[in-house]
CSV table of N, CA and C in Angstrom, one decimal:
chain,number,residue,atom,x,y,z
A,461,UNK,N,-5.1,-12.0,-9.8
A,461,UNK,CA,-5.6,-12.6,-8.6
A,461,UNK,C,-4.6,-12.2,-7.5
A,462,UNK,N,-5.1,-11.9,-6.3
A,462,UNK,CA,-4.3,-11.5,-5.2
A,462,UNK,C,-3.4,-12.7,-4.7
A,463,UNK,N,-2.2,-12.4,-4.5
A,463,UNK,CA,-1.3,-13.4,-3.9
A,463,UNK,C,-1.5,-13.5,-2.4
A,464,UNK,N,-1.7,-14.7,-1.9
A,464,UNK,CA,-1.9,-14.8,-0.5
A,464,UNK,C,-0.5,-15.1,0.1
A,465,UNK,N,-0.1,-14.2,0.9
A,465,UNK,CA,1.2,-14.3,1.6
A,465,UNK,C,1.1,-15.0,2.9
A,466,UNK,N,0.9,-16.3,2.8
A,466,UNK,CA,0.8,-17.1,4.0
A,466,UNK,C,2.2,-17.4,4.5
A,467,UNK,N,2.3,-17.7,5.8
A,467,UNK,CA,3.6,-17.9,6.4
A,467,UNK,C,4.0,-19.4,6.4
A,468,UNK,N,3.1,-20.3,5.9
A,468,UNK,CA,3.3,-21.7,5.8
A,468,UNK,C,4.3,-22.0,4.7
A,469,UNK,N,5.1,-23.1,4.9
A,469,UNK,CA,6.1,-23.5,3.9
A,469,UNK,C,5.7,-24.9,3.5
A,470,UNK,N,5.9,-25.2,2.3
A,470,UNK,CA,5.6,-26.6,1.8
A,470,UNK,C,6.6,-27.6,2.1
A,471,UNK,N,7.9,-27.2,2.4
A,471,UNK,CA,9.0,-28.1,2.6
A,471,UNK,C,9.7,-27.7,3.9
A,472,UNK,N,10.6,-28.5,4.3
A,472,UNK,CA,11.5,-28.3,5.4
A,472,UNK,C,10.8,-28.1,6.7
A,473,UNK,N,10.3,-29.1,7.2
A,473,UNK,CA,9.6,-29.1,8.5
A,473,UNK,C,10.5,-28.6,9.6
A,474,UNK,N,10.1,-27.7,10.5
A,474,UNK,CA,10.9,-27.3,11.6
A,474,UNK,C,10.0,-27.3,12.9
A,475,UNK,N,10.6,-27.0,14.0
A,475,UNK,CA,9.9,-27.0,15.3
A,475,UNK,C,9.1,-25.7,15.5
A,476,UNK,N,9.2,-24.8,14.6
A,476,UNK,CA,8.5,-23.5,14.7
A,476,UNK,C,7.0,-23.7,14.4
A,477,UNK,N,6.2,-23.8,15.5
A,477,UNK,CA,4.8,-24.1,15.4
A,477,UNK,C,4.1,-22.9,14.7
A,478,UNK,N,4.6,-21.7,14.7
A,478,UNK,CA,3.9,-20.5,14.2
A,478,UNK,C,4.2,-20.4,12.7
A,479,UNK,N,4.9,-21.2,12.1
A,479,UNK,CA,5.3,-21.0,10.7
A,479,UNK,C,4.1,-21.1,9.8
A,480,UNK,N,3.0,-21.8,10.1
A,480,UNK,CA,1.8,-21.9,9.3
A,480,UNK,C,0.7,-21.0,9.7
A,481,UNK,N,1.0,-20.0,10.5
A,481,UNK,CA,0.0,-19.1,11.0
A,481,UNK,C,-0.2,-17.8,10.1
A,482,UNK,N,-1.4,-17.4,9.8
A,482,UNK,CA,-1.7,-16.2,9.1
A,482,UNK,C,-2.9,-15.6,9.8
A,483,UNK,N,-3.2,-14.3,9.4
A,483,UNK,CA,-4.3,-13.6,10.0
A,483,UNK,C,-5.1,-13.0,8.8
A,484,UNK,N,-6.4,-13.3,8.9
A,484,UNK,CA,-7.4,-12.7,8.0
A,484,UNK,C,-8.2,-11.7,8.7
A,485,UNK,N,-8.3,-10.5,8.2
A,485,UNK,CA,-9.1,-9.4,8.9
A,485,UNK,C,-10.3,-9.0,8.0
A,486,UNK,N,-11.3,-8.7,8.7
A,486,UNK,CA,-12.6,-8.2,8.1
A,486,UNK,C,-12.9,-6.9,8.6
A,487,UNK,N,-12.8,-5.8,7.8
A,487,UNK,CA,-13.0,-4.5,8.2
A,487,UNK,C,-14.2,-4.0,7.3
A,488,UNK,N,-15.4,-4.0,7.8
A,488,UNK,CA,-16.6,-3.7,7.0
A,488,UNK,C,-16.7,-4.7,5.9
A,489,UNK,N,-16.7,-4.3,4.6
A,489,UNK,CA,-16.9,-5.2,3.5
A,489,UNK,C,-15.5,-5.7,3.0
A,490,UNK,N,-14.4,-5.2,3.5
A,490,UNK,CA,-13.1,-5.5,3.1
A,490,UNK,C,-12.5,-6.7,3.9
A,491,UNK,N,-12.2,-7.8,3.1
A,491,UNK,CA,-11.5,-9.0,3.7
A,491,UNK,C,-10.1,-9.1,3.2
A,492,UNK,N,-9.1,-9.2,4.0
A,492,UNK,CA,-7.8,-9.3,3.5
A,492,UNK,C,-6.9,-10.0,4.5
A,493,UNK,N,-5.7,-10.5,4.0
A,493,UNK,CA,-4.7,-11.1,4.8
A,493,UNK,C,-3.8,-10.1,5.3
A,494,UNK,N,-3.4,-10.1,6.5
A,494,UNK,CA,-2.4,-9.1,7.1
A,494,UNK,C,-1.7,-9.9,8.2
A,495,UNK,N,-0.6,-10.5,7.8
A,495,UNK,CA,0.2,-11.2,8.7
A,495,UNK,C,0.9,-10.4,9.8
A,496,UNK,N,0.9,-9.1,9.6
A,496,UNK,CA,1.4,-8.2,10.6
A,496,UNK,C,0.7,-8.4,11.9
A,497,UNK,N,-0.6,-8.8,11.9
A,497,UNK,CA,-1.4,-9.0,13.1
A,497,UNK,C,-0.8,-10.0,14.0
A,498,UNK,N,0.0,-10.9,13.5
A,498,UNK,CA,0.7,-12.0,14.3
A,498,UNK,C,1.5,-11.3,15.4
A,499,UNK,N,2.1,-10.2,15.0
A,499,UNK,CA,2.9,-9.4,16.0
A,499,UNK,C,2.3,-8.1,16.4
A,500,UNK,N,1.0,-8.0,16.3
A,500,UNK,CA,0.2,-6.8,16.6
A,500,UNK,C,0.7,-5.6,15.8
A,501,UNK,N,1.0,-5.8,14.5
A,501,UNK,CA,1.4,-4.8,13.6
A,501,UNK,C,0.7,-4.8,12.3
A,502,UNK,N,-0.6,-5.2,12.3
A,502,UNK,CA,-1.4,-5.1,11.1
A,502,UNK,C,-1.5,-3.7,10.7
A,503,UNK,N,-1.9,-3.5,9.4
A,503,UNK,CA,-2.0,-2.1,8.9
A,503,UNK,C,-3.1,-1.3,9.7
A,504,UNK,N,-4.0,-2.0,10.3
A,504,UNK,CA,-5.0,-1.3,11.1
A,504,UNK,C,-4.5,-1.0,12.5
A,505,UNK,N,-3.5,-1.7,13.0
A,505,UNK,CA,-3.0,-1.5,14.4
A,505,UNK,C,-1.8,-0.5,14.5
A,506,UNK,N,-1.1,-0.3,13.4
A,506,UNK,CA,0.1,0.5,13.4
A,506,UNK,C,-0.4,2.0,13.8
A,507,UNK,N,0.3,2.5,14.8
A,507,UNK,CA,0.0,3.9,15.2
A,507,UNK,C,-1.2,4.0,16.2
A,508,UNK,N,-1.8,2.8,16.6
A,508,UNK,CA,-2.9,2.8,17.5
A,508,UNK,C,-2.4,2.5,18.9
A,509,UNK,N,-2.8,3.3,19.8
A,509,UNK,CA,-2.5,3.0,21.3
A,509,UNK,C,-3.7,2.2,21.8
A,510,UNK,N,-3.4,1.1,22.3
A,510,UNK,CA,-4.5,0.2,22.9
A,510,UNK,C,-4.7,0.5,24.3
A,511,UNK,N,-6.0,0.6,24.7
A,511,UNK,CA,-6.4,1.0,26.0
A,511,UNK,C,-7.0,-0.3,26.7
A,512,UNK,N,-7.2,-0.1,28.0
A,512,UNK,CA,-7.6,-1.3,28.9
A,512,UNK,C,-9.1,-1.6,28.8
A,513,UNK,N,-9.9,-0.7,28.3
A,513,UNK,CA,-11.4,-0.9,28.3
A,513,UNK,C,-12.0,-0.4,26.9
A,514,UNK,N,-12.9,-1.1,26.5
A,514,UNK,CA,-13.7,-0.7,25.3
A,514,UNK,C,-14.4,0.6,25.5
A,515,UNK,N,-14.7,0.9,26.7
A,515,UNK,CA,-15.4,2.2,27.0
A,515,UNK,C,-14.5,3.4,26.7
A,516,UNK,N,-13.2,3.2,26.6
A,516,UNK,CA,-12.3,4.3,26.4
A,516,UNK,C,-12.1,4.5,24.9
A,517,UNK,N,-12.8,3.8,24.0
A,517,UNK,CA,-12.8,4.0,22.6
A,517,UNK,C,-14.1,4.5,22.1
A,518,UNK,N,-14.2,5.8,22.0
A,518,UNK,CA,-15.6,6.4,21.8
A,518,UNK,C,-16.2,6.1,20.5
A,519,UNK,N,-15.5,6.0,19.4
A,519,UNK,CA,-16.1,5.7,18.1
A,519,UNK,C,-15.5,4.4,17.6
A,520,UNK,N,-15.7,3.4,18.4
A,520,UNK,CA,-15.0,2.1,18.0
A,520,UNK,C,-15.6,1.5,16.8
A,521,UNK,N,-14.8,1.1,15.9
A,521,UNK,CA,-15.1,0.3,14.7
A,521,UNK,C,-14.7,-1.1,14.9
A,522,UNK,N,-15.6,-2.0,14.8
A,522,UNK,CA,-15.3,-3.4,15.0
A,522,UNK,C,-14.6,-4.1,13.8
A,523,UNK,N,-13.5,-4.7,14.1
A,523,UNK,CA,-12.8,-5.4,13.0
A,523,UNK,C,-12.7,-6.9,13.5
A,524,UNK,N,-13.2,-7.8,12.7
A,524,UNK,CA,-13.2,-9.2,13.0
A,524,UNK,C,-11.9,-9.8,12.4
A,525,UNK,N,-11.2,-10.5,13.3
A,525,UNK,CA,-10.0,-11.2,12.8
A,525,UNK,C,-10.1,-12.7,12.9
A,526,UNK,N,-9.3,-13.4,12.2
A,526,UNK,CA,-9.4,-14.8,12.2
A,526,UNK,C,-8.0,-15.4,12.0
A,527,UNK,N,-7.5,-16.1,13.0
A,527,UNK,CA,-6.2,-16.8,12.9
A,527,UNK,C,-6.5,-18.0,12.0
A,528,UNK,N,-5.7,-18.2,11.0
A,528,UNK,CA,-5.8,-19.3,10.1
A,528,UNK,C,-4.4,-20.0,10.1
A,529,UNK,N,-4.5,-21.4,10.1
A,529,UNK,CA,-3.2,-22.1,10.1
A,529,UNK,C,-3.2,-23.1,8.9
A,530,UNK,N,-2.0,-23.4,8.5
A,530,UNK,CA,-1.8,-24.4,7.4
A,530,UNK,C,-1.1,-25.6,7.9
A,531,UNK,N,-1.4,-26.7,7.4
A,531,UNK,CA,-0.7,-27.9,7.7
A,531,UNK,C,-0.7,-28.8,6.5
A,532,UNK,N,0.3,-29.6,6.4
A,532,UNK,CA,0.4,-30.6,5.3
A,532,UNK,C,-0.7,-31.7,5.6
A,533,UNK,N,-1.5,-31.9,4.6
A,533,UNK,CA,-2.6,-32.9,4.6
A,533,UNK,C,-2.2,-34.0,3.7
A,534,UNK,N,-3.0,-35.0,3.5
A,534,UNK,CA,-2.7,-36.1,2.6
A,534,UNK,C,-2.4,-35.7,1.2
A,535,UNK,N,-3.2,-34.7,0.7
A,535,UNK,CA,-3.0,-34.2,-0.7
A,535,UNK,C,-2.1,-33.0,-0.8
A,536,UNK,N,-1.5,-32.5,0.3
A,536,UNK,CA,-0.7,-31.4,0.2
A,536,UNK,C,-1.0,-30.4,1.3
A,537,UNK,N,-0.4,-29.2,1.2
A,537,UNK,CA,-0.6,-28.1,2.2
A,537,UNK,C,-2.0,-27.6,2.1
A,538,UNK,N,-2.7,-27.5,3.3
A,538,UNK,CA,-4.1,-27.0,3.3
A,538,UNK,C,-4.4,-26.3,4.6
A,539,UNK,N,-5.5,-25.6,4.6
A,539,UNK,CA,-6.0,-24.9,5.8
A,539,UNK,C,-6.4,-26.0,6.8
A,540,UNK,N,-6.1,-25.7,8.1
A,540,UNK,CA,-6.3,-26.6,9.2
A,540,UNK,C,-7.1,-25.9,10.4
A,541,UNK,N,-6.5,-24.9,10.9
A,541,UNK,CA,-7.0,-24.2,12.1
A,541,UNK,C,-7.7,-22.9,11.8
A,542,UNK,N,-8.7,-22.5,12.6
A,542,UNK,CA,-9.3,-21.2,12.4
A,542,UNK,C,-10.0,-20.8,13.7
A,543,UNK,N,-9.5,-19.7,14.3
A,543,UNK,CA,-10.1,-19.2,15.5
A,543,UNK,C,-10.2,-17.7,15.4
A,544,UNK,N,-11.4,-17.1,15.8
A,544,UNK,CA,-11.6,-15.7,15.7
A,544,UNK,C,-11.0,-14.8,16.8
A,545,UNK,N,-10.8,-13.5,16.5
A,545,UNK,CA,-10.4,-12.6,17.5
A,545,UNK,C,-11.0,-11.2,17.1
A,546,UNK,N,-11.1,-10.3,18.0
A,546,UNK,CA,-11.8,-9.0,17.8
A,546,UNK,C,-10.8,-7.8,18.0
A,547,UNK,N,-10.9,-6.8,17.2
A,547,UNK,CA,-10.3,-5.5,17.4
A,547,UNK,C,-11.3,-4.4,17.3
A,548,UNK,N,-11.2,-3.4,18.1
A,548,UNK,CA,-12.0,-2.2,18.1
A,548,UNK,C,-11.1,-1.1,17.9
A,549,UNK,N,-11.3,-0.3,16.8
A,549,UNK,CA,-10.3,0.8,16.5
A,549,UNK,C,-11.1,2.1,16.3
A,550,UNK,N,-10.6,3.1,16.8
A,550,UNK,CA,-11.0,4.5,16.5
A,550,UNK,C,-9.8,5.2,15.9
A,551,UNK,N,-9.8,5.1,14.5
A,551,UNK,CA,-8.6,5.6,13.8
A,551,UNK,C,-8.4,7.1,13.9
A,552,UNK,N,-9.5,7.8,14.0
A,552,UNK,CA,-9.5,9.3,14.2
A,552,UNK,C,-8.8,9.7,15.5
A,553,UNK,N,-9.1,8.9,16.6
A,553,UNK,CA,-8.5,9.2,17.9
A,553,UNK,C,-7.2,8.4,18.1
A,554,UNK,N,-6.9,7.5,17.2
A,554,UNK,CA,-5.7,6.6,17.2
A,554,UNK,C,-5.6,5.8,18.5
A,555,UNK,N,-6.8,5.3,18.9
A,555,UNK,CA,-6.9,4.4,20.0
A,555,UNK,C,-7.7,3.1,19.7
A,556,UNK,N,-7.5,2.1,20.4
A,556,UNK,CA,-8.2,0.9,20.1
A,556,UNK,C,-8.2,0.0,21.3
A,557,UNK,N,-9.0,-1.1,21.2
A,557,UNK,CA,-9.1,-2.1,22.3
A,557,UNK,C,-9.1,-3.5,21.7
A,558,UNK,N,-8.4,-4.3,22.4
A,558,UNK,CA,-8.4,-5.8,22.1
A,558,UNK,C,-8.2,-6.6,23.3
A,559,UNK,N,-8.7,-7.8,23.3
A,559,UNK,CA,-8.5,-8.7,24.5
A,559,UNK,C,-7.3,-9.5,24.1
A,560,UNK,N,-6.1,-9.0,24.6
A,560,UNK,CA,-4.9,-9.7,24.2
A,560,UNK,C,-4.8,-11.1,24.6
A,561,UNK,N,-5.3,-11.4,25.9
A,561,UNK,CA,-5.2,-12.8,26.3
A,561,UNK,C,-6.1,-13.7,25.4
A,562,UNK,N,-7.2,-13.2,25.0
A,562,UNK,CA,-8.1,-14.0,24.1
A,562,UNK,C,-7.4,-14.2,22.8
A,563,UNK,N,-6.8,-13.2,22.3
A,563,UNK,CA,-6.1,-13.3,21.0
A,563,UNK,C,-5.0,-14.3,21.0
A,564,UNK,N,-4.2,-14.3,22.1
A,564,UNK,CA,-3.1,-15.2,22.2
A,564,UNK,C,-3.6,-16.7,22.4
A,565,UNK,N,-4.6,-16.8,23.2
A,565,UNK,CA,-5.2,-18.2,23.4
A,565,UNK,C,-5.8,-18.7,22.1
A,566,UNK,N,-6.5,-17.9,21.4
A,566,UNK,CA,-7.1,-18.3,20.1
A,566,UNK,C,-6.1,-18.6,19.1
A,567,UNK,N,-5.0,-17.8,19.1
A,567,UNK,CA,-3.9,-18.0,18.2
A,567,UNK,C,-3.3,-19.4,18.4
A,568,UNK,N,-3.1,-19.8,19.7
A,568,UNK,CA,-2.5,-21.1,20.1
A,568,UNK,C,-3.5,-22.2,19.7
A,569,UNK,N,-4.8,-22.0,19.8
A,569,UNK,CA,-5.7,-23.0,19.4
A,569,UNK,C,-5.7,-23.2,17.9
A,570,UNK,N,-5.6,-22.1,17.2
A,570,UNK,CA,-5.5,-22.3,15.7
A,570,UNK,C,-4.3,-23.0,15.3
A,571,UNK,N,-3.1,-22.7,15.9
A,571,UNK,CA,-1.9,-23.4,15.6
A,571,UNK,C,-2.0,-24.9,15.9
A,572,UNK,N,-2.8,-25.2,16.9
A,572,UNK,CA,-3.0,-26.7,17.2
A,572,UNK,C,-4.0,-27.3,16.3
A,573,UNK,N,-4.6,-26.5,15.4
A,573,UNK,CA,-5.5,-27.1,14.4
A,573,UNK,C,-7.0,-27.0,14.8
A,574,UNK,N,-7.3,-26.3,15.9
A,574,UNK,CA,-8.7,-26.2,16.3
A,574,UNK,C,-9.4,-25.2,15.4
A,575,UNK,N,-10.7,-25.5,15.2
A,575,UNK,CA,-11.6,-24.7,14.4
A,575,UNK,C,-12.9,-24.4,15.3
A,576,UNK,N,-13.1,-23.2,15.6
A,576,UNK,CA,-14.4,-22.8,16.3
A,576,UNK,C,-14.8,-21.4,15.8
A,577,UNK,N,-15.8,-21.4,14.9
A,577,UNK,CA,-16.3,-20.1,14.4
A,577,UNK,C,-17.7,-19.9,14.9
A,578,UNK,N,-18.1,-20.5,16.0
A,578,UNK,CA,-19.4,-20.4,16.5
A,578,UNK,C,-19.8,-18.9,16.9
A,579,UNK,N,-18.8,-18.1,17.2
A,579,UNK,CA,-19.1,-16.7,17.6
A,579,UNK,C,-19.3,-15.8,16.4
A,580,UNK,N,-19.0,-16.3,15.2
A,580,UNK,CA,-19.2,-15.5,14.0
A,580,UNK,C,-20.6,-15.7,13.4
A,581,UNK,N,-21.1,-14.6,12.9
A,581,UNK,CA,-22.4,-14.7,12.2
A,581,UNK,C,-22.2,-15.6,11.0
A,582,UNK,N,-23.3,-16.4,10.7
A,582,UNK,CA,-23.2,-17.3,9.5
A,582,UNK,C,-22.8,-16.6,8.2
A,583,UNK,N,-23.3,-15.4,8.0
A,583,UNK,CA,-23.0,-14.7,6.7
A,583,UNK,C,-21.5,-14.3,6.7
A,584,UNK,N,-21.0,-14.0,7.8
A,584,UNK,CA,-19.5,-13.6,7.9
A,584,UNK,C,-18.7,-14.9,7.7
A,585,UNK,N,-19.1,-16.0,8.3
A,585,UNK,CA,-18.3,-17.2,8.1
A,585,UNK,C,-18.3,-17.6,6.6
A,586,UNK,N,-19.5,-17.4,5.9
A,586,UNK,CA,-19.5,-17.8,4.5
A,586,UNK,C,-18.7,-16.8,3.7
A,587,UNK,N,-18.7,-15.5,4.0
A,587,UNK,CA,-17.9,-14.6,3.2
A,587,UNK,C,-16.4,-14.9,3.4
A,588,UNK,N,-16.0,-15.2,4.6
A,588,UNK,CA,-14.5,-15.5,4.8
A,588,UNK,C,-14.2,-16.8,4.1
A,589,UNK,N,-15.1,-17.7,4.1
A,589,UNK,CA,-14.8,-19.0,3.5
A,589,UNK,C,-14.7,-18.8,2.0
A,590,UNK,N,-15.6,-18.0,1.4
A,590,UNK,CA,-15.6,-17.8,-0.1
A,590,UNK,C,-14.3,-17.0,-0.4
A,591,UNK,N,-13.9,-16.1,0.4
A,591,UNK,CA,-12.6,-15.4,0.2
A,591,UNK,C,-11.4,-16.3,0.2
A,592,UNK,N,-11.3,-17.2,1.2
A,592,UNK,CA,-10.2,-18.1,1.2
A,592,UNK,C,-10.2,-19.1,0.1
A,593,UNK,N,-11.4,-19.5,-0.3
A,593,UNK,CA,-11.6,-20.4,-1.4
A,593,UNK,C,-11.1,-19.8,-2.7
A,594,UNK,N,-11.4,-18.5,-2.9
A,594,UNK,CA,-11.1,-17.8,-4.1
A,594,UNK,C,-9.6,-17.5,-4.2
A,595,UNK,N,-9.0,-17.0,-3.2
A,595,UNK,CA,-7.6,-16.6,-3.3
A,595,UNK,C,-6.6,-17.7,-3.3
A,596,UNK,N,-7.0,-18.8,-2.7
A,596,UNK,CA,-6.1,-20.0,-2.7
A,596,UNK,C,-6.9,-21.3,-2.8
A,597,UNK,N,-7.4,-21.6,-4.0
A,597,UNK,CA,-8.2,-22.8,-4.1
A,597,UNK,C,-7.5,-24.1,-3.8
A,598,UNK,N,-6.1,-24.1,-4.0
A,598,UNK,CA,-5.3,-25.2,-3.7
A,598,UNK,C,-5.4,-25.5,-2.2
A,599,UNK,N,-5.2,-24.5,-1.4
A,599,UNK,CA,-5.2,-24.7,0.1
A,599,UNK,C,-6.6,-25.1,0.6
A,600,UNK,N,-7.7,-24.5,-0.1
A,600,UNK,CA,-9.0,-24.9,0.3
A,600,UNK,C,-9.3,-26.4,-0.1
A,601,UNK,N,-8.9,-26.8,-1.2
A,601,UNK,CA,-9.1,-28.2,-1.6
A,601,UNK,C,-8.4,-29.2,-0.7
A,602,UNK,N,-7.3,-28.7,-0.1
A,602,UNK,CA,-6.5,-29.6,0.8
A,602,UNK,C,-6.9,-29.4,2.3
A,603,UNK,N,-7.8,-28.5,2.5
A,603,UNK,CA,-8.2,-28.2,3.9
A,603,UNK,C,-8.8,-29.4,4.7
A,604,UNK,N,-8.7,-29.3,6.0
A,604,UNK,CA,-9.2,-30.4,6.8
A,604,UNK,C,-10.8,-30.3,6.7
A,605,UNK,N,-11.4,-31.5,6.9
A,605,UNK,CA,-12.9,-31.5,6.8
A,605,UNK,C,-13.5,-30.6,7.8
A,606,UNK,N,-12.9,-30.5,9.0
A,606,UNK,CA,-13.5,-29.6,10.1
A,606,UNK,C,-13.4,-28.2,9.6
A,607,UNK,N,-12.3,-27.8,9.0
A,607,UNK,CA,-12.1,-26.4,8.5
A,607,UNK,C,-13.2,-26.1,7.5
A,608,UNK,N,-13.3,-26.9,6.5
A,608,UNK,CA,-14.3,-26.6,5.4
A,608,UNK,C,-15.7,-26.6,6.0
A,609,UNK,N,-16.0,-27.5,6.8
A,609,UNK,CA,-17.4,-27.6,7.4
A,609,UNK,C,-17.7,-26.4,8.2
A,610,UNK,N,-16.7,-25.8,8.9
A,610,UNK,CA,-17.0,-24.6,9.8
A,610,UNK,C,-17.4,-23.4,9.0
A,611,UNK,N,-17.0,-23.4,7.7
A,611,UNK,CA,-17.3,-22.2,6.9
A,611,UNK,C,-18.7,-22.4,6.2
A,612,UNK,N,-19.3,-23.5,6.3
A,612,UNK,CA,-20.7,-23.8,5.8
A,612,UNK,C,-20.7,-23.6,4.3
A,613,UNK,N,-19.7,-23.9,3.5
A,613,UNK,CA,-19.7,-23.8,2.1
A,613,UNK,C,-20.0,-25.3,1.6
A,614,UNK,N,-20.6,-25.3,0.4
A,614,UNK,CA,-20.9,-26.6,-0.2
A,614,UNK,C,-19.6,-27.4,-0.3
A,615,UNK,N,-19.6,-28.7,0.1
A,615,UNK,CA,-18.5,-29.6,-0.1
A,615,UNK,C,-18.5,-30.2,-1.5
A,616,UNK,N,-17.4,-30.4,-2.0
A,616,UNK,CA,-17.3,-31.1,-3.3
A,616,UNK,C,-17.2,-32.6,-3.1
């Protein structure tokens, strides 16, 4: 089973609000955690020059990102916040586009525990939810009700 390298810690609470933040990326059929995205250094972003307009990316491939946060719940550490973000990459030309202000705002919302997946297709929400449930069932079991409900998976 894949080890989920989340940035959350089970002990030693600190003032660092970003400690429980992770990034899940969806590139075609591939869903994976890449915490490098927190600092704009995901494996998809490295070596990419970001431009000011999507029109400047001729063969843009859409990558869906999701900021995910962890927080201690009644039963232990669990998923709490989830907010989407978008990347468009042309790997051949080594250029890409992203709305940085939207990424930062959604990152902040996820850190504060907000969940809004309304911009995602239902099938994508379900796929990401199944992925999260599979790789870390303990975090899924301890997730907030809002988090679990947003992914439209059957509740236990």
